PDB file of C-alpha atoms and ligand atoms in Angstrom:
ATOM      1  CA  MET H  19     -38.732  33.877   0.818  1.00  0.00           C
ATOM      2  CA  CYS H  20     -35.975  34.812  -1.574  1.00  0.00           C
ATOM      3  CA  MET H  21     -32.606  35.746  -0.127  1.00  0.00           C
ATOM      4  CA  LYS H  22     -30.329  38.220  -1.796  1.00  0.00           C
ATOM      5  CA  ILE H  23     -26.812  37.382  -0.653  1.00  0.00           C
ATOM      6  CA  GLY H  24     -23.844  39.694  -1.074  1.00  0.00           C
ATOM      7  CA  VAL H  25     -20.417  38.054  -1.201  1.00  0.00           C
ATOM      8  CA  MET H  26     -17.334  40.237  -0.866  1.00  0.00           C
ATOM      9  CA  ASP H  27     -13.555  39.976  -1.141  1.00  0.00           C
ATOM     10  CA  SER H  28     -10.557  42.029  -2.214  1.00  0.00           C
ATOM     11  CA  GLY H  29     -10.420  40.198  -5.538  1.00  0.00           C
ATOM     12  CA  ILE H  30     -10.955  36.769  -7.071  1.00  0.00           C
ATOM     13  CA  GLY H  31     -10.332  34.877  -3.793  1.00  0.00           C
ATOM     14  CA  GLY H  32     -13.920  35.102  -2.553  1.00  0.00           C
ATOM     15  CA  LEU H  33     -14.982  33.308  -5.735  1.00  0.00           C
ATOM     16  CA  THR H  34     -13.750  30.089  -4.092  1.00  0.00           C
ATOM     17  CA  ILE H  35     -16.458  30.586  -1.440  1.00  0.00           C
ATOM     18  CA  LEU H  36     -19.011  31.727  -4.029  1.00  0.00           C
ATOM     19  CA  GLU H  37     -18.336  28.642  -6.169  1.00  0.00           C
ATOM     20  CA  SER H  38     -19.109  26.430  -3.178  1.00  0.00           C
ATOM     21  CA  LEU H  39     -22.248  28.434  -2.402  1.00  0.00           C
ATOM     22  CA  LEU H  40     -23.502  28.188  -5.984  1.00  0.00           C
ATOM     23  CA  LYS H  41     -22.955  24.433  -5.919  1.00  0.00           C
ATOM     24  CA  ASN H  42     -24.362  23.683  -2.465  1.00  0.00           C
ATOM     25  CA  CYS H  43     -26.932  26.454  -1.944  1.00  0.00           C
ATOM     26  CA  PRO H  44     -28.055  27.353  -5.491  1.00  0.00           C
ATOM     27  CA  ASN H  45     -31.501  28.791  -4.692  1.00  0.00           C
ATOM     28  CA  HIS H  46     -30.431  32.319  -3.852  1.00  0.00           C
ATOM     29  CA  GLU H  47     -29.689  35.555  -5.648  1.00  0.00           C
ATOM     30  CA  TYR H  48     -25.959  36.248  -5.348  1.00  0.00           C
ATOM     31  CA  ILE H  49     -24.144  39.536  -5.867  1.00  0.00           C
ATOM     32  CA  TYR H  50     -20.353  39.303  -5.736  1.00  0.00           C
ATOM     33  CA  PHE H  51     -17.999  42.234  -5.232  1.00  0.00           C
ATOM     34  CA  GLY H  52     -14.224  41.943  -5.671  1.00  0.00           C
ATOM     35  CA  ASP H  53     -12.366  45.111  -4.705  1.00  0.00           C
ATOM     36  CA  THR H  54      -9.562  44.515  -7.219  1.00  0.00           C
ATOM     37  CA  TYR H  55      -8.710  48.216  -7.397  1.00  0.00           C
ATOM     38  CA  ASN H  56      -7.643  48.223  -3.737  1.00  0.00           C
ATOM     39  CA  LEU H  57      -6.048  44.791  -3.559  1.00  0.00           C
ATOM     40  CA  PRO H  58      -4.147  43.383  -1.663  1.00  0.00           C
ATOM     41  CA  TYR H  59      -6.063  43.925   1.573  1.00  0.00           C
ATOM     42  CA  GLY H  60      -3.602  41.847   3.601  1.00  0.00           C
ATOM     43  CA  GLU H  61      -0.878  44.479   3.466  1.00  0.00           C
ATOM     44  CA  LYS H  62      -3.026  47.481   4.423  1.00  0.00           C
ATOM     45  CA  THR H  63      -3.252  49.137   7.819  1.00  0.00           C
ATOM     46  CA  LYS H  64      -6.329  48.281   9.825  1.00  0.00           C
ATOM     47  CA  ASN H  65      -7.876  51.698   9.075  1.00  0.00           C
ATOM     48  CA  GLU H  66      -7.244  51.432   5.341  1.00  0.00           C
ATOM     49  CA  LEU H  67      -8.780  47.960   5.334  1.00  0.00           C
ATOM     50  CA  ILE H  68     -11.903  49.039   7.234  1.00  0.00           C
ATOM     51  CA  ASN H  69     -12.347  52.007   4.924  1.00  0.00           C
ATOM     52  CA  CYS H  70     -12.264  49.750   1.841  1.00  0.00           C
ATOM     53  CA  ALA H  71     -14.532  47.104   3.407  1.00  0.00           C
ATOM     54  CA  ASN H  72     -17.109  49.716   4.455  1.00  0.00           C
ATOM     55  CA  LYS H  73     -17.315  51.050   0.892  1.00  0.00           C
ATOM     56  CA  VAL H  74     -17.927  47.570  -0.497  1.00  0.00           C
ATOM     57  CA  ILE H  75     -20.567  46.903   2.150  1.00  0.00           C
ATOM     58  CA  SER H  76     -22.459  50.121   1.437  1.00  0.00           C
ATOM     59  CA  PHE H  77     -22.396  49.300  -2.290  1.00  0.00           C
ATOM     60  CA  LEU H  78     -23.904  45.876  -1.581  1.00  0.00           C
ATOM     61  CA  GLU H  79     -26.475  47.414   0.759  1.00  0.00           C
ATOM     62  CA  LYS H  80     -27.588  49.712  -2.073  1.00  0.00           C
ATOM     63  CA  GLU H  81     -28.043  46.565  -4.169  1.00  0.00           C
ATOM     64  CA  ASN H  82     -30.547  45.511  -1.476  1.00  0.00           C
ATOM     65  CA  VAL H  83     -28.780  42.431  -0.210  1.00  0.00           C
ATOM     66  CA  ASP H  84     -30.302  40.770   2.884  1.00  0.00           C
ATOM     67  CA  ILE H  85     -26.983  39.500   4.228  1.00  0.00           C
ATOM     68  CA  ILE H  86     -23.317  39.666   3.289  1.00  0.00           C
ATOM     69  CA  VAL H  87     -20.879  36.774   3.303  1.00  0.00           C
ATOM     70  CA  VAL H  88     -17.494  38.284   4.080  1.00  0.00           C
ATOM     71  CA  ALA H  89     -15.518  35.894   1.866  1.00  0.00           C
ATOM     72  CA  CYS H  90     -12.224  37.476   2.846  1.00  0.00           C
ATOM     73  CA  GLY H  91     -10.095  36.209   5.718  1.00  0.00           C
ATOM     74  CA  THR H  92      -8.532  39.615   6.263  1.00  0.00           C
ATOM     75  CA  VAL H  93     -11.834  41.491   6.607  1.00  0.00           C
ATOM     76  CA  SER H  94     -13.262  38.592   8.653  1.00  0.00           C
ATOM     77  CA  SER H  95     -10.325  38.935  11.075  1.00  0.00           C
ATOM     78  CA  ASN H  96     -11.341  42.557  11.652  1.00  0.00           C
ATOM     79  CA  ILE H  97     -15.087  42.064  11.475  1.00  0.00           C
ATOM     80  CA  GLU H  98     -15.846  43.888  14.735  1.00  0.00           C
ATOM     81  CA  TYR H  99     -14.631  47.195  13.219  1.00  0.00           C
ATOM     82  CA  VAL H 100     -16.687  46.989  10.033  1.00  0.00           C
ATOM     83  CA  LYS H 101     -19.958  48.957   9.676  1.00  0.00           C
ATOM     84  CA  SER H 102     -23.012  47.293   8.207  1.00  0.00           C
ATOM     85  CA  ASN H 103     -26.792  47.668   8.269  1.00  0.00           C
ATOM     86  CA  VAL H 104     -27.321  44.058   7.198  1.00  0.00           C
ATOM     87  CA  PRO H 105     -26.090  40.908   8.997  1.00  0.00           C
ATOM     88  CA  LEU H 106     -22.521  39.887   8.133  1.00  0.00           C
ATOM     89  CA  ILE H 107     -21.395  36.266   7.978  1.00  0.00           C
ATOM     90  CA  ASP H 108     -17.643  36.047   8.407  1.00  0.00           C
ATOM     91  CA  ILE H 109     -15.544  33.016   7.522  1.00  0.00           C
ATOM     92  CA  ILE H 110     -13.427  32.740  10.679  1.00  0.00           C
ATOM     93  CA  SER H 111     -15.840  32.664  13.620  1.00  0.00           C
ATOM     94  CA  PRO H 112     -17.589  29.491  12.298  1.00  0.00           C
ATOM     95  CA  LEU H 113     -14.328  27.652  13.114  1.00  0.00           C
ATOM     96  CA  LYS H 114     -15.356  27.832  16.772  1.00  0.00           C
ATOM     97  CA  ASP H 115     -15.542  24.379  18.390  1.00  0.00           C
ATOM     98  CA  MET H 116     -15.083  22.609  15.054  1.00  0.00           C
ATOM     99  CA  LEU H 117     -11.380  21.887  15.222  1.00  0.00           C
ATOM    100  CA  ASP H 118     -10.872  20.361  18.653  1.00  0.00           C
ATOM    101  CA  ASN H 119      -9.458  16.988  17.581  1.00  0.00           C
ATOM    102  CA  TYR H 120      -6.046  18.145  16.469  1.00  0.00           C
ATOM    103  CA  ASN H 121      -2.715  18.545  18.268  1.00  0.00           C
ATOM    104  CA  LEU H 122      -1.171  21.241  16.113  1.00  0.00           C
ATOM    105  CA  ILE H 123      -2.793  23.196  13.288  1.00  0.00           C
ATOM    106  CA  SER H 124      -0.850  25.402  10.892  1.00  0.00           C
ATOM    107  CA  ILE H 125      -2.598  28.386   9.332  1.00  0.00           C
ATOM    108  CA  ILE H 126      -1.426  30.321   6.304  1.00  0.00           C
ATOM    109  CA  ALA H 127      -3.019  33.760   5.919  1.00  0.00           C
ATOM    110  CA  THR H 128      -2.269  37.376   5.009  1.00  0.00           C
ATOM    111  CA  PRO H 129      -0.022  39.444   7.329  1.00  0.00           C
ATOM    112  CA  LEU H 130      -2.955  41.528   8.579  1.00  0.00           C
ATOM    113  CA  SER H 131      -5.065  38.429   9.365  1.00  0.00           C
ATOM    114  CA  ILE H 132      -2.200  36.920  11.359  1.00  0.00           C
ATOM    115  CA  LYS H 133      -1.553  40.193  13.190  1.00  0.00           C
ATOM    116  CA  THR H 134      -5.120  40.464  14.512  1.00  0.00           C
ATOM    117  CA  ASN H 135      -5.014  37.153  16.465  1.00  0.00           C
ATOM    118  CA  ALA H 136      -8.502  36.314  15.143  1.00  0.00           C
ATOM    119  CA  PHE H 137      -7.770  32.622  14.668  1.00  0.00           C
ATOM    120  CA  GLN H 138      -6.660  32.176  18.292  1.00  0.00           C
ATOM    121  CA  LYS H 139      -9.999  33.606  19.390  1.00  0.00           C
ATOM    122  CA  TYR H 140     -11.966  30.739  17.847  1.00  0.00           C
ATOM    123  CA  ILE H 141      -9.634  27.736  17.817  1.00  0.00           C
ATOM    124  CA  ASN H 142      -8.584  26.039  21.057  1.00  0.00           C
ATOM    125  CA  THR H 143      -5.906  23.827  19.497  1.00  0.00           C
ATOM    126  CA  LYS H 144      -2.239  24.843  19.466  1.00  0.00           C
ATOM    127  CA  LEU H 145      -1.650  26.979  16.365  1.00  0.00           C
ATOM    128  CA  ASN H 146       1.303  27.619  14.120  1.00  0.00           C
ATOM    129  CA  LEU H 147       0.560  30.896  12.311  1.00  0.00           C
ATOM    130  CA  ILE H 148       2.370  31.628   9.062  1.00  0.00           C
ATOM    131  CA  ALA H 149       2.006  34.985   7.292  1.00  0.00           C
ATOM    132  CA  THR H 150       2.233  34.470   3.528  1.00  0.00           C
ATOM    133  CA  PRO H 151       2.297  37.951   1.943  1.00  0.00           C
ATOM    134  CA  LEU H 152       3.510  36.887  -1.507  1.00  0.00           C
ATOM    135  CA  LEU H 153       0.656  34.524  -2.321  1.00  0.00           C
ATOM    136  CA  VAL H 154      -2.200  36.952  -3.126  1.00  0.00           C
ATOM    137  CA  PRO H 155      -0.091  39.023  -5.590  1.00  0.00           C
ATOM    138  CA  ILE H 156       1.141  35.797  -7.228  1.00  0.00           C
ATOM    139  CA  ILE H 157      -2.389  34.400  -7.569  1.00  0.00           C
ATOM    140  CA  GLU H 158      -3.980  37.645  -8.786  1.00  0.00           C
ATOM    141  CA  GLY H 159      -1.066  38.228 -11.163  1.00  0.00           C
ATOM    142  CA  ASN H 160      -1.224  34.664 -12.561  1.00  0.00           C
ATOM    143  CA  ILE H 161       2.499  34.247 -11.830  1.00  0.00           C
ATOM    144  CA  LYS H 162       2.277  30.473 -11.496  1.00  0.00           C
ATOM    145  CA  LYS H 163       5.987  29.961 -12.225  1.00  0.00           C
ATOM    146  CA  ASP H 164       6.899  31.572  -8.889  1.00  0.00           C
ATOM    147  CA  VAL H 165       4.391  29.722  -6.784  1.00  0.00           C
ATOM    148  CA  ASN H 166       6.236  26.452  -6.056  1.00  0.00           C
ATOM    149  CA  LYS H 167       9.407  28.098  -4.810  1.00  0.00           C
ATOM    150  CA  VAL H 168       7.488  30.512  -2.583  1.00  0.00           C
ATOM    151  CA  LEU H 169       5.182  27.775  -1.260  1.00  0.00           C
ATOM    152  CA  LYS H 170       8.123  25.499  -0.407  1.00  0.00           C
ATOM    153  CA  GLU H 171       9.600  28.190   1.795  1.00  0.00           C
ATOM    154  CA  TYR H 172       6.318  28.989   3.539  1.00  0.00           C
ATOM    155  CA  LEU H 173       5.194  25.380   3.998  1.00  0.00           C
ATOM    156  CA  GLU H 174       8.538  24.268   5.402  1.00  0.00           C
ATOM    157  CA  ARG H 175       7.290  26.004   8.554  1.00  0.00           C
ATOM    158  CA  ALA H 176       4.063  23.934   8.560  1.00  0.00           C
ATOM    159  CA  LYS H 177       5.958  20.644   8.957  1.00  0.00           C
ATOM    160  CA  GLY H 178       4.797  18.543  11.913  1.00  0.00           C
ATOM    161  CA  SER H 179       1.234  19.897  12.047  1.00  0.00           C
ATOM    162  CA  ASP H 180      -1.840  17.621  11.654  1.00  0.00           C
ATOM    163  CA  ALA H 181      -3.677  20.033   9.400  1.00  0.00           C
ATOM    164  CA  LEU H 182      -3.207  23.193   7.397  1.00  0.00           C
ATOM    165  CA  ILE H 183      -5.945  25.836   7.274  1.00  0.00           C
ATOM    166  CA  LEU H 184      -6.015  27.950   4.127  1.00  0.00           C
ATOM    167  CA  GLY H 185      -6.894  31.135   6.036  1.00  0.00           C
ATOM    168  CA  CYS H 186      -7.216  33.322   2.956  1.00  0.00           C
ATOM    169  CA  THR H 187      -9.859  32.662   0.315  1.00  0.00           C
ATOM    170  CA  HIS H 188      -7.348  33.128  -2.505  1.00  0.00           C
ATOM    171  CA  TYR H 189      -5.358  30.055  -1.461  1.00  0.00           C
ATOM    172  CA  PRO H 190      -7.786  27.300  -2.621  1.00  0.00           C
ATOM    173  CA  ILE H 191      -7.022  28.559  -6.159  1.00  0.00           C
ATOM    174  CA  ILE H 192      -3.530  27.026  -5.732  1.00  0.00           C
ATOM    175  CA  LYS H 193      -4.684  24.026  -3.659  1.00  0.00           C
ATOM    176  CA  ASP H 194      -3.181  21.536  -6.132  1.00  0.00           C
ATOM    177  CA  GLU H 195       0.241  23.174  -5.772  1.00  0.00           C
ATOM    178  CA  ILE H 196      -0.134  23.261  -1.953  1.00  0.00           C
ATOM    179  CA  LYS H 197      -1.116  19.555  -1.887  1.00  0.00           C
ATOM    180  CA  LYS H 198       2.090  18.603  -3.695  1.00  0.00           C
ATOM    181  CA  ILE H 199       4.142  20.085  -0.856  1.00  0.00           C
ATOM    182  CA  TYR H 200       1.985  19.741   2.269  1.00  0.00           C
ATOM    183  CA  LYS H 201       0.967  16.136   2.878  1.00  0.00           C
ATOM    184  CA  GLY H 202      -1.341  16.539   5.907  1.00  0.00           C
ATOM    185  CA  GLU H 203      -5.050  17.428   5.905  1.00  0.00           C
ATOM    186  CA  ILE H 204      -5.966  20.696   4.189  1.00  0.00           C
ATOM    187  CA  ILE H 205      -8.911  22.675   5.573  1.00  0.00           C
ATOM    188  CA  THR H 206     -10.644  25.383   3.535  1.00  0.00           C
ATOM    189  CA  LEU H 207     -13.120  27.867   5.007  1.00  0.00           C
ATOM    190  CA  ASP H 208     -16.022  27.273   2.585  1.00  0.00           C
ATOM    191  CA  LYS H 209     -17.477  24.207   4.306  1.00  0.00           C
ATOM    192  CA  PHE H 210     -18.294  26.123   7.486  1.00  0.00           C
ATOM    193  CA  ILE H 211     -20.093  28.840   5.490  1.00  0.00           C
ATOM    194  CA  ILE H 212     -22.138  26.303   3.524  1.00  0.00           C
ATOM    195  CA  GLU H 213     -23.523  24.933   6.802  1.00  0.00           C
ATOM    196  CA  LYS H 214     -24.700  28.438   7.733  1.00  0.00           C
ATOM    197  CA  ILE H 215     -26.193  29.431   4.376  1.00  0.00           C
ATOM    198  CA  ASN H 216     -27.922  26.066   4.010  1.00  0.00           C
ATOM    199  CA  LYS H 217     -30.170  27.070   6.897  1.00  0.00           C
ATOM    200  CA  LEU H 218     -31.588  29.946   4.811  1.00  0.00           C
ATOM    201  CA  LYS H 219     -34.453  29.174   2.482  1.00  0.00           C
ATOM    202  CA  GLY H 220     -34.449  30.460  -1.098  1.00  0.00           C
ATOM    203  CA  ASN H 221     -36.418  29.874  -4.289  1.00  0.00           C
ATOM    204  CA  LYS H 222     -34.715  31.896  -7.009  1.00  0.00           C
ATOM    205  CA  SER H 223     -31.212  31.728  -8.533  1.00  0.00           C
ATOM    206  CA  SER H 224     -29.227  34.540 -10.056  1.00  0.00           C
ATOM    207  CA  LEU H 225     -25.667  35.828 -10.086  1.00  0.00           C
ATOM    208  CA  LYS H 226     -24.107  39.192 -10.778  1.00  0.00           C
ATOM    209  CA  ILE H 227     -20.419  39.988 -10.380  1.00  0.00           C
ATOM    210  CA  TYR H 228     -18.804  43.380  -9.811  1.00  0.00           C
ATOM    211  CA  TYR H 229     -15.129  44.363  -9.620  1.00  0.00           C
ATOM    212  CA  SER H 230     -13.642  47.781  -8.859  1.00  0.00           C
ATOM    213  CA  LYS H 231     -10.939  47.104 -11.490  1.00  0.00           C
ATOM    214  CA  LEU H 232     -11.498  44.857 -14.454  1.00  0.00           C
ATOM    215  CA  ASN H 233      -9.142  43.341 -17.017  1.00  0.00           C
ATOM    216  CA  GLU H 234      -8.918  40.241 -19.174  1.00  0.00           C
ATOM    217  CA  SER H 235      -7.044  38.209 -16.597  1.00  0.00           C
ATOM    218  CA  ILE H 236      -9.688  38.900 -13.905  1.00  0.00           C
ATOM    219  CA  ILE H 237     -12.455  37.952 -16.340  1.00  0.00           C
ATOM    220  CA  ASN H 238     -10.679  34.731 -17.379  1.00  0.00           C
ATOM    221  CA  ASN H 239      -9.987  33.759 -13.776  1.00  0.00           C
ATOM    222  CA  THR H 240     -13.629  34.386 -12.858  1.00  0.00           C
ATOM    223  CA  TYR H 241     -14.863  32.002 -15.567  1.00  0.00           C
ATOM    224  CA  LYS H 242     -12.243  29.439 -14.586  1.00  0.00           C
ATOM    225  CA  ILE H 243     -12.990  29.462 -10.849  1.00  0.00           C
ATOM    226  CA  LEU H 244     -16.780  29.518 -11.198  1.00  0.00           C
ATOM    227  CA  LYS H 245     -16.715  26.947 -14.040  1.00  0.00           C
ATOM    228  CA  ARG H 246     -19.513  28.714 -15.939  1.00  0.00           C
ATOM    229  CA  ASP H 247     -19.738  29.748 -19.562  1.00  0.00           C
ATOM    230  CA  LYS H 248     -22.034  32.759 -19.197  1.00  0.00           C
ATOM    231  CA  LEU H 249     -21.580  35.398 -16.518  1.00  0.00           C
ATOM    232  CA  ILE H 250     -22.594  39.015 -15.943  1.00  0.00           C
ATOM    233  CA  ILE H 251     -19.409  40.872 -14.941  1.00  0.00           C
ATOM    234  CA  GLU H 252     -19.258  44.648 -14.533  1.00  0.00           C
ATOM    235  CA  ARG H 253     -16.820  47.257 -13.283  1.00  0.00           C
ATOM    236  CA  VAL H 254     -17.930  49.677 -10.573  1.00  0.00           C
ATOM    237  CA  CYS H 255     -15.758  52.486  -9.208  1.00  0.00           C
ATOM    238  CA  LEU H 256     -15.985  52.853  -5.428  1.00  0.00           C
ATOM    239  CA  ASN H 257     -13.147  55.310  -4.990  1.00  0.00           C
ATOM    240  CA  ASP H 258     -13.823  59.029  -4.714  1.00  0.00           C
ATOM    241  CA  LYS H 259     -11.851  59.934  -7.814  1.00  0.00           C
TER     242      LYS H 259
HETATM  243  N1  DGL Q  15      -8.961  36.791  -0.082  1.00  0.00           N
HETATM  244  C1  DGL Q  15      -8.418  37.703   0.911  1.00  0.00           C
HETATM  245  C2  DGL Q  15      -8.353  36.998   2.254  1.00  0.00           C
HETATM  246  O1  DGL Q  15      -9.046  36.004   2.398  1.00  0.00           O
HETATM  247  C3  DGL Q  15      -7.123  38.264   0.392  1.00  0.00           C
HETATM  248  C4  DGL Q  15      -6.702  39.514   1.072  1.00  0.00           C
HETATM  249  C5  DGL Q  15      -5.749  40.354   0.252  1.00  0.00           C
HETATM  250  O2  DGL Q  15      -6.200  40.970  -0.702  1.00  0.00           O
HETATM  251  O3  DGL Q  15      -4.570  40.411   0.639  1.00  0.00           O
HETATM  252  O4  DGL Q  15      -7.686  37.401   3.172  1.00  0.00           O
END
């Protein structure tokens, strides 16, 4: 049976999960949606976030997806409020029981993800939660020159922990910069999703990418993150105006 899998995020961050899926579970039809028009999600109110997420989900449902991978830490942290007619696979609940062998784990994530206490729900280890609001705008805006200074300040607070979870799917895009500053183990959320999707059988591969706002930088970043030379990328307007 062929699975049509929707993958959603506020922008290019979910591509880090999609890239892993394409590499490790290639036999599926993937439809990606990045809600770049409404980004960043991490600074919205809960209601604003749910409203945006629901629109993306109903778009993907109309594309006849069988399941949706919520490749966004912020939406995953609020998954119980989101409405969907197809099963949702979030990226935070798979952390359950997988991180028991640590003394102290630091997590960097968006302000809204940190505020919801979602990580504490699934991880038993002592946690050091660090809200990092400047990172998504820096990554989406390609403002690499600012990243080291900002990261140094944030990661100063992660000192002394055994591992650092990149709790937002945008952050693996700057993993090399993070590695230069944080010397402990770095955990990304893709590996837990791969384990789940690998259980689904598929026999057909395809990929289509949609954004609610599209420009050259988004297109270039998409090619760079997915490491492909031919992609179908389209703009779709989900807002009422
Ligand atoms: N990639 C989203 C996440 O994982 C970023 C949210 C945002 O747009 O602030 O949380």
